[in-house]
Coordinates of C-alpha atoms in Angstrom, one line a residue:
Chain A
D1 CA -94.2 7.4 61.6
S2 CA -95.2 9.5 64.6
G3 CA -96.2 12.6 62.6
V4 CA -93.5 14.7 64.3
T5 CA -90.9 16.0 62.0
Q6 CA -87.4 17.4 62.8
T7 CA -84.8 19.1 60.7
P8 CA -82.0 18.8 60.0
K9 CA -81.4 15.0 60.4
H10 CA -77.7 15.6 60.9
L11 CA -75.7 18.6 61.8
I12 CA -71.9 18.9 62.1
T13 CA -70.4 22.1 63.4
A14 CA -67.4 23.4 65.4
T15 CA -67.0 24.4 69.0
G16 CA -68.1 27.9 69.8
Q17 CA -70.7 27.9 67.0
R18 CA -74.5 28.3 67.3
V19 CA -77.1 26.1 65.7
T20 CA -80.9 25.9 65.4
L21 CA -82.9 22.7 65.4
R22 CA -86.5 22.7 64.2
C23 CA -89.5 20.6 65.2
S24 CA -93.0 20.4 63.7
P25 CA -95.4 18.7 66.1
R26 CA -98.2 16.4 65.0
S27 CA -101.2 18.1 63.5
G28 CA -103.3 19.6 66.3
D29 CA -100.8 19.0 69.0
L30 CA -100.2 22.1 71.2
S31 CA -97.3 20.9 73.4
V32 CA -93.7 20.4 72.3
Y33 CA -91.0 18.8 74.4
W34 CA -87.3 18.8 73.8
Y35 CA -85.0 16.0 74.9
Q36 CA -81.2 15.4 74.7
Q37 CA -80.0 11.8 74.3
S38 CA -76.4 11.0 75.0
L39 CA -74.7 7.7 75.6
D40 CA -73.8 8.5 79.3
Q41 CA -76.9 10.4 80.3
G42 CA -79.7 8.7 78.4
L43 CA -82.8 10.7 77.5
Q44 CA -82.9 14.0 79.4
F45 CA -85.8 16.3 79.4
L46 CA -84.8 19.9 78.4
I47 CA -87.9 22.0 78.1
Q48 CA -91.6 22.0 77.3
Y49 CA -93.7 24.6 75.4
Y50 CA -97.5 24.7 75.3
N51 CA -99.3 26.9 72.8
G52 CA -96.4 29.3 72.6
E53 CA -95.6 29.5 76.3
E54 CA -92.8 27.8 78.3
R55 CA -94.5 25.2 80.5
A56 CA -91.7 23.2 82.2
K57 CA -88.0 23.3 82.3
G58 CA -85.6 20.4 82.9
N59 CA -81.8 20.1 82.6
I60 CA -81.4 22.8 80.0
L61 CA -78.2 24.7 80.0
E62 CA -78.2 28.5 79.9
R63 CA -76.5 28.4 76.5
F64 CA -79.6 26.6 75.2
S65 CA -82.9 28.3 74.5
A66 CA -86.2 27.4 72.8
Q67 CA -89.3 28.9 71.5
Q68 CA -92.6 27.9 70.0
F69 CA -94.1 29.9 67.2
P70 CA -97.7 30.8 66.4
D71 CA -97.9 27.9 63.9
L72 CA -96.8 25.7 66.8
H73 CA -93.5 24.6 65.4
S74 CA -90.6 24.9 67.8
E75 CA -86.9 25.7 67.5
L76 CA -84.1 24.8 69.9
N77 CA -81.2 27.1 69.8
L78 CA -77.8 25.9 71.0
S79 CA -75.0 28.4 71.3
S80 CA -71.3 28.5 72.3
L81 CA -71.2 24.8 71.5
E82 CA -68.9 22.5 73.3
L83 CA -67.7 19.0 72.4
G84 CA -70.0 17.6 75.1
D85 CA -73.1 19.0 73.4
S86 CA -72.7 16.3 70.7
A87 CA -75.8 14.2 71.1
L88 CA -79.2 13.3 69.6
Y89 CA -81.8 15.9 70.1
F90 CA -85.5 14.8 70.0
C91 CA -88.7 16.7 70.1
A92 CA -91.9 15.1 71.1
S93 CA -95.5 16.4 71.0
N94 CA -98.9 15.8 72.4
G95 CA -102.3 17.5 72.5
G96 CA -102.3 19.3 75.8
A97 CA -100.4 20.9 78.6
S98 CA -100.6 17.9 80.9
L99 CA -101.6 15.0 78.7
N100 CA -99.1 12.3 79.2
E101 CA -98.6 10.4 75.9
Q102 CA -95.7 11.9 74.0
F103 CA -94.9 11.1 70.4
F104 CA -91.3 11.5 69.3
G105 CA -89.8 12.8 66.1
P106 CA -86.8 11.1 64.4
G107 CA -84.3 13.3 66.0
T108 CA -81.4 15.5 65.0
R109 CA -77.9 14.2 65.4
L110 CA -75.5 17.0 66.4
T111 CA -71.8 16.5 66.2
V112 CA -69.5 19.2 67.5
L113 CA -65.9 19.0 66.3
Chain B
G1 CA -87.4 14.7 91.8
E2 CA -88.3 11.4 90.1
N3 CA -85.7 8.8 89.7
V4 CA -86.3 5.9 87.3
E5 CA -84.1 2.9 87.3
Q6 CA -84.1 0.1 84.7
H7 CA -82.6 -3.3 85.0
P8 CA -81.0 -5.3 83.5
S9 CA -79.1 -3.1 81.0
T10 CA -79.0 -5.9 78.4
L11 CA -81.1 -8.9 77.8
S12 CA -80.7 -11.7 75.3
V13 CA -83.5 -14.2 74.6
Q14 CA -84.1 -16.9 72.1
E15 CA -86.8 -16.3 69.5
G16 CA -90.1 -17.4 70.8
D17 CA -89.2 -17.0 74.5
S18 CA -90.6 -14.3 76.8
A19 CA -88.7 -11.2 77.9
V20 CA -89.4 -9.2 81.0
I21 CA -87.9 -5.8 81.7
K22 CA -88.3 -4.2 85.1
C23 CA -88.3 -0.6 86.2
T24 CA -88.5 1.1 89.6
Y25 CA -89.5 4.7 90.3
S26 CA -89.1 6.9 93.4
D27 CA -91.9 9.5 93.3
S28 CA -95.1 8.1 94.8
A29 CA -97.0 10.9 93.0
S30 CA -96.2 9.6 89.6
N31 CA -99.3 8.2 87.9
Y32 CA -98.3 7.6 84.3
F33 CA -95.8 5.0 83.1
P34 CA -95.0 4.6 79.4
W35 CA -92.7 2.2 77.6
Y36 CA -90.8 3.2 74.5
K37 CA -89.0 1.2 71.9
Q38 CA -86.1 2.7 70.0
E39 CA -84.6 1.2 66.9
L40 CA -81.3 2.2 65.6
G41 CA -81.4 5.6 63.9
K42 CA -84.9 6.3 65.0
G43 CA -86.8 8.2 67.7
P44 CA -88.4 6.4 70.6
Q45 CA -91.8 4.9 69.8
L46 CA -94.5 4.6 72.4
I47 CA -95.5 0.9 72.6
I48 CA -97.6 0.7 75.7
D49 CA -98.4 2.7 78.8
I50 CA -100.2 2.3 82.1
R51 CA -101.8 4.6 84.5
S52 CA -101.8 4.2 88.3
N53 CA -105.4 3.3 88.5
V54 CA -104.9 -0.1 86.8
G55 CA -102.5 -2.9 87.6
E56 CA -102.1 -4.5 84.2
K57 CA -102.6 -3.6 80.6
K58 CA -102.2 -5.9 77.5
D59 CA -101.8 -5.2 73.8
Q60 CA -101.3 -8.4 71.7
R61 CA -97.8 -9.8 72.7
I62 CA -97.0 -6.9 75.0
A63 CA -98.2 -6.3 78.5
V64 CA -97.3 -4.0 81.3
T65 CA -97.8 -4.6 85.0
L66 CA -97.7 -2.0 87.8
N67 CA -97.1 -2.5 91.5
K68 CA -97.7 0.9 93.2
T69 CA -96.8 -0.3 96.6
A70 CA -93.4 -1.5 95.6
K71 CA -93.1 1.3 93.0
H72 CA -92.1 -0.9 90.1
F73 CA -93.5 -1.7 86.7
S74 CA -92.6 -4.3 84.2
L75 CA -92.8 -4.8 80.4
H76 CA -93.6 -8.3 79.3
I77 CA -93.1 -9.4 75.7
T78 CA -94.3 -12.9 74.8
E79 CA -93.3 -15.0 71.7
T80 CA -90.4 -12.7 71.0
Q81 CA -89.4 -12.1 67.4
P82 CA -86.1 -10.8 65.9
E83 CA -87.8 -7.5 65.1
D84 CA -88.4 -7.0 68.8
S85 CA -84.6 -6.4 69.1
A86 CA -84.2 -2.8 70.1
V87 CA -83.6 -0.5 73.1
Y88 CA -86.5 -0.3 75.5
F89 CA -87.0 2.7 77.8
C90 CA -89.4 3.0 80.7
A91 CA -90.4 6.4 82.0
A92 CA -92.6 7.9 84.7
N93 CA -94.2 11.3 84.9
T94 CA -93.5 13.8 87.6
G95 CA -96.7 14.1 89.6
A96 CA -99.4 16.2 87.8
N97 CA -96.8 17.5 85.4
S98 CA -96.4 15.9 82.0
K99 CA -92.6 15.9 82.2
L100 CA -91.3 12.4 81.8
T101 CA -88.2 11.0 83.5
F102 CA -86.7 8.1 81.6
G103 CA -84.7 5.0 82.6
K104 CA -81.3 4.4 81.0
G105 CA -82.7 1.9 78.6
I106 CA -82.2 -1.8 78.1
T107 CA -80.9 -3.4 74.9
L108 CA -83.0 -6.4 74.0
S109 CA -81.5 -9.0 71.6
V110 CA -83.7 -11.7 70.2
R111 CA -81.6 -14.6 68.8
P112 CA -83.1 -16.3 65.8

């Protein structure tokens, strides 16, 4: 158990809908990272937040957004969902803005029908 | 940007044998190289990592070696056990940034 929690575990929704995925980092960790894992693309970095501020951006679509709250939990918002957004979404956390070790949560499996 | 390639994509070994998984990276500024193990239905678990100032690191049955000149690093698992069966990912950071770029993963099967 990494200490990172994610909810919900599974999410099934329809095209065009909007969902919110939630992540609680390990106690004391200030950085949260979001990744998308699909069969054809592997693990793709989406975005990083550090202590409430966006720190780095990866292959994140404009339909997706994230934020980190004062209690350091983070939410990933996915809107106008398409079939191709079906994937596993992981968050990871670590203690600093540039510390390298990242500890992953169990993931949220999103299915868009 | 960084490109991390992992090969082979699948590997099957007999229990007790050694397994070696290789990765190459493209960004010479990368200085951190972790390996993750992902079991079915779970998130990736960090199993070992190495920084560019060392050439080898060992932790019980697992070791990682780094060749900065050739830009490749390898995971070595000795005395493999069925519970080592999983998908293994290598990754590299992007320069000073903590962003990680992952390889596509390799499925390791350990035959009892």
